Amino acid sequence: MGLLSSSKPSGSTSSVGTATLNGAHISLTMLEKVMDGVNVPFIKGVAGVAVEVIKIAKAIQTNREECDDLMKRTTSLLVVILSSLSGKTQDAIPDHLKNGVERLTASFQDVLGELRIIDKRAGIRSIGGLARSILYYTDNGEKLRSCSAKLEWAMGEFQVTAKVDSCLKDLERHEELRKGQEQLRDGLIEIRDVIKDKMTTTNSLSDNLPSTVMPADPKIFGREEYVEKAVILLVFSGAARLVILGPGGMGKTSVSLKIVHNPRVKERYGQYRCWVPCEQATSIPLFIELLAKSLNLPPSSSSDRFGEIVIFLENAQHLYLLLLDNFETPWDIEGQQSDVADILTRLASIPTVSLLITMRSGQYPSSNTIEWTTPRLPSLTQLDLDSAEEAFLKISPDAAGDPELKKLLQALDCMPLAITLMAKLSEAGETVPDLLSQWSTERTRLLDQPGGDRRNSIEVSIKLSLQSRAVKGNPDAIRLLSVLSMLPAGAALDRLPDMCPSIPSWKGALRVLRGAALVYDSADKSRVQVLSPIQSYIMLHHPLEQHLLEELRLAFYRLAPPDKTTLEHPDFNHVSRELWKEEVNMEAILINALQDANSDREGAVRASLSYTAYLYYKQPRTEVIADAIRVAREIGSSLLAQCLHEQGNILRAQGKDDLAEPVYDDAKEEFIKIGDETSAAMVQSLLGAILSARGHFESARVTLQEARDSLLKQNSAAAAAWCLWDIGQSFYSECEWSSACSAYEQARDEFVSINHRAGTTYCLMSLGATYGCQEDLDAAQTALEEARLAYLEMGDPGNVACCLSYLGDAHSIAGNYSVALGKYGEALDIFNEVGNVKWIETCKTSIEDVSTKLANQ
C-alpha cells in the first residue's frame, strides 16, 4: 500500500494546499484526517510533531501575526512532504529522503521546544506585571520569527533533495543515454551529498591571489546559511546569475565579499574574481570604465569601450566572477535605465561570466531579459539578536554584560550598519544607556516626519553618529565630511590640505570621523572614503558651504592647468598621471559646477576645456565638454568656440569624422564672430585633414593651403607650419613620397626657425617614416634615431614607440626581418605601458607579418 490509503478522506493534500494559499484559518481537524490516511510510521512521526506545533501556536494568545505565519509555514512544509512521497511505500522511499524527513522532524522538535517555552509565559501578566509582558512580547516575537525562518530553510533543503531524487529516477528510465547519464548522475549525487553534510568540505586555496582591488575577507555575523546557499549556486551552477537585494545598511557588500572569499569559490574562479565598486558609477561611461579596470584591461581610446570588454570576456579561457557591488547607482541613472539594462543583459549572456550583484532594492533588475539562477537568494533582513550582540561586542567589548545592550540592539532593528556605527560610538566612550536615550529622542522626532518609520533607521544611526560628543565637539568634522561627500571616489590623503585650506585642523577632524565610523580608508590606506548612503544624507542635510565648495572646485581645476594639458608641454606626463587618478572625482566636480547656477560657470567651462584637452590624448570622452558647450551657450561665453573646437577634436580621436565635421564648422563660425581669424584658420586646417582622411587629397591640399595662407597673414607661424605638415601627410597617404618629403622638410625648417621643438621632432619622425618607404634605410635610421632620442629627452614615451615602429617598417621593407621584429617588440612593450590601443594592434599585426616572412626565408 502507498503512503496514503485508497480510502483517503476528502481533506486531501491539495485541500491542505488550498487552505494554506487562501490564508484562511487552518483546520486542525482537516490535517488530522489527512494523517489518519498515512501508513508510513516515520512520516506519521513528523506529521504528529507538526500538528502539535500548530496546536500550540494556535493556542498562544499573544504575537498572533507571528503565530499565524508559523502555522502557515508548518502546513506548507507538510504539503511538500506529502507531495514528494505520495504513492510510495516505505520500502520504496530512498534513504536520503528518509534522512531528510528525519532532519525535518528534528527542526520541528526544536520549534516545538521554543513554543512550549512561549506557552509557559501565558500567565506572565498576572505574575510579573505589564512591563514583563511587554518584554516577553518582544522576545516571543523574535523567537517565533526565528522558528519560521528555520522552517523556511528546512523546506528549501528538502525540496532540493527531493528534486535531485526525481532527476535520478528519470535518468534510470533512459538507458540509451547511459554514458552521459552516468556523468550527470555523478554530479547530482555529489550535489545531494554536499547538501546532506551541510557543505562543510573545503579545498586548499590557490597560490594565485585575486586582484588587489578586491577588499579583504570580512568578518560577518548571522549570515552563515545565506553565504552557504550562495556558494552552492556559484560552485555547482554553470555560469550563475545571483542578486543580493535588501535595504541600505543590511551588509550586502560584506556578505557578497564573504561569498567571493569562500575557499570553494576561490578554487573554482581563482584570480578571475573581480570586484566592481558601482557606487562610483554615476554615469554609464564611468560604469563601463570601472568594469574595464576591475578586469585589469589597459586604458583605451576606443569609442566602443564596452565592446572591447565583451570581446575580452567572450574569448576568455576561464570562468570569470563579476561582483557588481552597489549596482543601484548605475541602475538609477536618470533616463538611462534601459541602456544600463542592455549592458547588464549583455554581460549575463556571456557563458564565461558568473554575476553576483548587490543592490539596494526589493526587485530584480532586468527580470524580463535575464534568467536569474534559481532558487533565488532571499533579500537580506536584520540579524537575529544573538548575532547582533556578537557583532556589537566585536567592536566594543567593554559593553559586554550591559543590561541595556539587547534593548539598544532591538531598538535598532538589528540592522548591521546601524550596529556598526553604534558600536563605534560605544568604543569611543559613549555609554549604552546614553546611546539608548539619544536614540529614543531622535526616533520620536523622525516619526513626526511624513513617512518616517523604522525603514529610515539608517538615517537615525547617521544622525546619532553626527551628534556624538566627539563630532559635536569638533565643528570641522561636519565640514570635512561635507567636503568628502562631494567626491564619489574618495579623497587622496596627500591632497586633502589643498582641497580644504579653510579647514587647517583637518587631521583632527578626520580622526573624529574615523572614530565615529562615518568614513573608511581604502585598502592601501592612501584614500579616505564615505559610504554612499552617508554621502547622500550629508549632501542633502549638510550641503557644503559655498566658499568651501569653491575651494574644492579650484583644487580640482588646478589639476588640469590649461597650459599643461597638451602633449607639447614638458609637464604633460606628470599632469596626466595625476588626472588619471582623479578622473571620477574630476568629472563629478565639473558637472556639479556646470549645473550650479551660483558657481563661477565661466571658470567651470574653462576647466572643462582643459580637462577635455587631457582626455583627447588619453581616453576621449565628450560628456563633460558637451555640458560645457550647453553652459557656454546659456551664458554667452566667448569660450564657446574653443569648446566646439575641443569637441570636434574628441570626435575625431574617436574616429567619428562625420560627427566632427559639422562641429568644426560651428567652431569656425564662432571664432569668426569673435574676430579670432587665427583660430578659425586652424579649424579650417582640421577640416582639410578630414578631407585627406576621406581620400579627397586634392581638395584637402587646397583647403589646407588656404588655411596656411590665412595663418601666415596672422603671423601664426607654428599653426602655419602644422598646415604644411598636414599637406605632407596627404601626400604620404597618397604614396607620393617625394612630395611628402618636400612638405615635411619645409615644415621642419619653419619649426626650427621659431624654435618649436615638438613640431621639429614630429617632422623629423615623419621624414624617417617616408625615407623607409623610399627604401633609403640609412636616411630612415638616422632621422628616426634622432627623433627617438629627442622624444626620450622630452619625456614622450608614445612617440618614442612610434619611432621604433617606423624603424621596424624600414627594416622590414629592406628585408631585415629579424631586426624589424626586435624594433616592433620594443615598440609594443612601450605602447602596452602607455595604453595606446590603436598602436598596440598595429604593432601586433606587423609582428605577425614579419614573423611569417622570417619563417618563409
Short mmCIF file of C-alpha atoms in Angstrom, two decimals, residues 342-591:
data_model
loop_
_atom_site.label_atom_id
_atom_site.label_comp_id
_atom_site.label_asym_id
_atom_site.label_seq_id
_atom_site.Cartn_x
_atom_site.Cartn_y
_atom_site.Cartn_z
CA ASP A 342 21.07 46.40 -22.05
CA ILE A 343 24.62 46.35 -20.65
CA LEU A 344 23.62 44.02 -17.82
CA THR A 345 21.70 41.73 -20.16
CA ARG A 346 24.71 41.52 -22.48
CA LEU A 347 27.01 40.61 -19.60
CA ALA A 348 24.55 37.96 -18.41
CA SER A 349 24.51 36.39 -21.88
CA ILE A 350 28.25 35.63 -21.86
CA PRO A 351 28.82 31.96 -20.98
CA THR A 352 32.22 32.65 -19.38
CA VAL A 353 30.78 35.08 -16.81
CA SER A 354 29.09 34.50 -13.47
CA LEU A 355 27.38 37.54 -11.95
CA LEU A 356 26.95 38.37 -8.28
CA ILE A 357 25.11 41.67 -7.82
CA THR A 358 24.39 43.63 -4.67
CA MET A 359 21.63 46.18 -5.00
CA ARG A 360 19.67 48.42 -2.66
CA SER A 361 16.29 47.36 -3.94
CA GLY A 362 13.46 44.92 -3.46
CA GLN A 363 13.20 43.96 -7.14
CA TYR A 364 15.48 42.11 -9.53
CA PRO A 365 16.89 44.18 -12.41
CA SER A 366 16.02 43.10 -15.97
CA SER A 367 13.86 40.14 -14.86
CA ASN A 368 12.23 40.07 -18.28
CA THR A 369 15.53 39.61 -20.15
CA ILE A 370 17.79 37.73 -17.72
CA GLU A 371 17.18 34.22 -16.41
CA TRP A 372 18.38 34.54 -12.82
CA THR A 373 19.72 31.39 -11.17
CA THR A 374 17.21 29.56 -9.00
CA PRO A 375 16.50 29.15 -6.20
CA ARG A 376 16.91 32.91 -5.89
CA LEU A 377 18.69 34.31 -2.88
CA PRO A 378 16.26 35.90 -0.41
CA SER A 379 16.58 39.58 0.42
CA LEU A 380 18.83 40.31 3.35
CA THR A 381 16.98 41.26 6.51
CA GLN A 382 18.09 42.21 10.01
CA LEU A 383 20.25 39.94 12.16
CA ASP A 384 18.95 37.72 14.91
CA LEU A 385 19.52 39.16 18.38
CA ASP A 386 22.43 36.90 19.33
CA SER A 387 24.33 37.67 16.11
CA ALA A 388 23.67 41.38 16.54
CA GLU A 389 25.11 41.27 20.06
CA GLU A 390 28.17 39.35 18.82
CA ALA A 391 28.75 41.95 16.09
CA PHE A 392 28.45 44.83 18.57
CA LEU A 393 30.83 43.29 21.12
CA LYS A 394 33.42 42.53 18.43
CA ILE A 395 33.85 46.31 18.06
CA SER A 396 33.11 47.42 21.64
CA PRO A 397 33.92 44.53 24.01
CA ASP A 398 33.63 46.76 27.09
CA ALA A 399 29.84 46.83 26.59
CA ALA A 400 29.58 43.10 27.45
CA GLY A 401 27.15 42.44 30.27
CA ASP A 402 25.39 45.80 29.98
CA PRO A 403 21.71 45.05 30.76
CA GLU A 404 20.57 47.71 28.27
CA LEU A 405 22.51 46.33 25.30
CA LYS A 406 19.83 44.00 23.95
CA LYS A 407 17.24 46.76 24.24
CA LEU A 408 19.51 49.04 22.20
CA LEU A 409 20.02 46.38 19.53
CA GLN A 410 16.28 45.68 19.32
CA ALA A 411 15.63 49.40 19.08
CA LEU A 412 17.92 49.47 16.04
CA ASP A 413 16.05 46.53 14.48
CA CYS A 414 19.42 44.69 14.49
CA MET A 415 20.49 46.39 11.24
CA PRO A 416 24.18 45.65 10.58
CA LEU A 417 25.31 49.16 9.55
CA ALA A 418 23.41 50.76 12.42
CA ILE A 419 25.03 48.26 14.83
CA THR A 420 28.49 49.04 13.46
CA LEU A 421 28.01 52.80 13.80
CA MET A 422 26.54 52.49 17.28
CA ALA A 423 29.30 50.15 18.45
CA LYS A 424 31.90 52.65 17.23
CA LEU A 425 30.26 55.33 19.37
CA SER A 426 30.38 52.96 22.34
CA GLU A 427 34.02 52.19 21.64
CA ALA A 428 34.73 55.94 21.61
CA GLY A 429 33.36 56.31 25.14
CA GLU A 430 29.58 56.72 24.89
CA THR A 431 27.69 54.51 27.35
CA VAL A 432 24.99 52.12 26.17
CA PRO A 433 22.24 53.80 28.31
CA ASP A 434 23.21 57.22 26.87
CA LEU A 435 23.03 55.83 23.34
CA LEU A 436 19.64 54.28 24.03
CA SER A 437 18.36 57.57 25.44
CA GLN A 438 19.63 59.55 22.44
CA TRP A 439 18.05 57.06 20.07
CA SER A 440 14.68 57.37 21.76
CA THR A 441 14.76 61.15 21.33
CA GLU A 442 15.83 61.05 17.71
CA ARG A 443 13.38 58.31 16.79
CA THR A 444 10.49 60.33 18.18
CA ARG A 445 11.50 63.32 16.10
CA LEU A 446 11.85 61.13 13.00
CA LEU A 447 8.39 59.60 13.44
CA ASP A 448 6.96 63.10 13.39
CA GLN A 449 8.19 63.49 9.80
CA PRO A 450 5.91 62.43 6.94
CA GLY A 451 6.50 58.83 6.01
CA GLY A 452 9.12 58.26 8.72
CA ASP A 453 9.33 54.76 10.16
CA ARG A 454 11.94 52.20 11.10
CA ARG A 455 12.90 51.79 7.46
CA ASN A 456 14.66 55.13 8.00
CA SER A 457 16.61 53.82 10.96
CA ILE A 458 19.84 54.05 8.99
CA GLU A 459 19.30 57.82 8.97
CA VAL A 460 18.79 57.66 12.71
CA SER A 461 22.15 55.90 13.01
CA ILE A 462 23.82 58.57 10.89
CA LYS A 463 22.28 61.34 12.99
CA LEU A 464 23.45 59.63 16.15
CA SER A 465 26.99 59.47 14.80
CA LEU A 466 26.87 63.15 13.87
CA GLN A 467 25.61 64.03 17.36
CA SER A 468 28.22 62.06 19.28
CA ARG A 469 30.29 64.06 21.71
CA ALA A 470 33.43 63.86 19.61
CA VAL A 471 31.71 65.08 16.45
CA LYS A 472 29.77 67.83 18.22
CA GLY A 473 32.99 68.88 19.96
CA ASN A 474 34.79 69.37 16.65
CA PRO A 475 32.86 71.72 14.28
CA ASP A 476 35.33 70.98 11.48
CA ALA A 477 34.27 67.31 11.44
CA ILE A 478 30.92 68.00 9.73
CA ARG A 479 32.54 70.48 7.34
CA LEU A 480 35.19 67.95 6.34
CA LEU A 481 32.53 65.26 5.93
CA SER A 482 30.65 67.59 3.58
CA VAL A 483 33.83 68.02 1.53
CA LEU A 484 34.44 64.27 1.34
CA SER A 485 30.81 63.63 0.39
CA MET A 486 31.33 65.58 -2.84
CA LEU A 487 33.92 63.03 -4.03
CA PRO A 488 32.47 59.71 -5.22
CA ALA A 489 35.95 58.14 -5.48
CA GLY A 490 37.08 59.42 -2.09
CA ALA A 491 39.89 61.85 -1.32
CA ALA A 492 43.62 61.21 -1.62
CA LEU A 493 45.07 61.93 1.83
CA ASP A 494 48.06 63.79 0.39
CA ARG A 495 45.70 66.19 -1.44
CA LEU A 496 43.32 66.99 1.42
CA PRO A 497 45.18 70.15 2.53
CA ASP A 498 44.79 71.59 -0.99
CA MET A 499 41.09 70.63 -1.10
CA CYS A 500 40.10 72.32 2.15
CA PRO A 501 42.55 75.11 3.06
CA SER A 502 39.89 76.70 5.29
CA ILE A 503 39.96 73.58 7.50
CA PRO A 504 43.55 73.65 8.76
CA SER A 505 42.77 71.14 11.52
CA TRP A 506 41.54 68.55 9.03
CA LYS A 507 43.69 65.79 10.53
CA GLY A 508 41.93 66.05 13.88
CA ALA A 509 38.56 66.25 12.17
CA LEU A 510 39.41 63.15 10.14
CA ARG A 511 40.33 61.24 13.31
CA VAL A 512 36.91 62.11 14.73
CA LEU A 513 35.13 60.94 11.57
CA ARG A 514 37.07 57.68 11.59
CA GLY A 515 36.23 57.16 15.25
CA ALA A 516 32.54 57.68 14.54
CA ALA A 517 32.69 55.26 11.57
CA LEU A 518 31.48 57.97 9.19
CA VAL A 519 34.42 57.42 6.82
CA TYR A 520 36.62 54.48 5.91
CA ASP A 521 40.09 54.06 4.43
CA SER A 522 40.92 52.39 1.13
CA ALA A 523 42.76 49.08 1.19
CA ASP A 524 46.15 50.75 0.64
CA LYS A 525 45.36 53.49 3.20
CA SER A 526 46.02 56.22 0.61
CA ARG A 527 42.43 57.46 0.31
CA VAL A 528 39.57 58.17 2.68
CA GLN A 529 36.01 57.48 1.52
CA VAL A 530 32.41 57.92 2.63
CA LEU A 531 29.79 55.19 2.33
CA SER A 532 27.27 56.10 -0.33
CA PRO A 533 24.19 56.27 1.97
CA ILE A 534 26.05 58.58 4.37
CA GLN A 535 27.33 60.59 1.44
CA SER A 536 23.79 61.09 0.11
CA TYR A 537 22.49 62.02 3.54
CA ILE A 538 25.22 64.61 4.13
CA MET A 539 24.77 66.23 0.72
CA LEU A 540 21.05 66.59 1.40
CA HIS A 541 21.12 67.73 5.04
CA HIS A 542 24.58 69.31 5.34
CA PRO A 543 25.41 70.81 1.92
CA LEU A 544 28.91 72.19 1.60
CA GLU A 545 29.25 75.90 2.38
CA GLN A 546 29.72 77.93 -0.80
CA HIS A 547 33.23 79.16 -0.01
CA LEU A 548 34.36 75.60 0.85
CA LEU A 549 32.75 74.35 -2.35
CA GLU A 550 34.65 76.93 -4.42
CA GLU A 551 37.91 75.95 -2.72
CA LEU A 552 37.26 72.30 -3.56
CA ARG A 553 36.48 73.12 -7.18
CA LEU A 554 39.61 75.25 -7.57
CA ALA A 555 41.72 72.43 -6.13
CA PHE A 556 40.50 70.13 -8.90
CA TYR A 557 40.74 72.83 -11.57
CA ARG A 558 44.42 73.17 -10.67
CA LEU A 559 44.93 69.51 -11.59
CA ALA A 560 44.33 70.49 -15.24
CA PRO A 561 46.17 73.78 -15.87
CA PRO A 562 45.36 74.97 -19.43
CA ASP A 563 48.99 75.29 -20.48
CA LYS A 564 49.99 71.80 -19.30
CA THR A 565 47.30 69.51 -20.78
CA THR A 566 48.79 69.48 -24.28
CA LEU A 567 51.35 66.93 -25.39
CA GLU A 568 53.94 69.60 -26.24
CA HIS A 569 54.30 70.72 -22.62
CA PRO A 570 57.17 69.08 -20.71
CA ASP A 571 54.94 68.54 -17.63
CA PHE A 572 52.19 66.80 -19.57
CA ASN A 573 53.09 63.28 -18.45
CA HIS A 574 53.12 64.28 -14.77
CA VAL A 575 49.81 66.15 -15.12
CA SER A 576 48.17 63.26 -16.94
CA ARG A 577 49.24 60.75 -14.27
CA GLU A 578 47.67 62.88 -11.54
CA LEU A 579 44.49 63.45 -13.54
CA TRP A 580 44.13 59.73 -14.27
CA LYS A 581 43.90 59.06 -10.53
CA GLU A 582 41.11 61.62 -10.13
CA GLU A 583 39.00 61.19 -13.28
CA VAL A 584 35.89 60.05 -11.38
CA ASN A 585 36.09 62.95 -8.93
CA MET A 586 37.10 65.46 -11.61
CA GLU A 587 34.05 64.74 -13.72
CA ALA A 588 31.76 64.86 -10.67
CA ILE A 589 33.20 68.27 -9.65
CA LEU A 590 32.98 69.72 -13.16
CA ILE A 591 29.42 68.56 -13.79
#
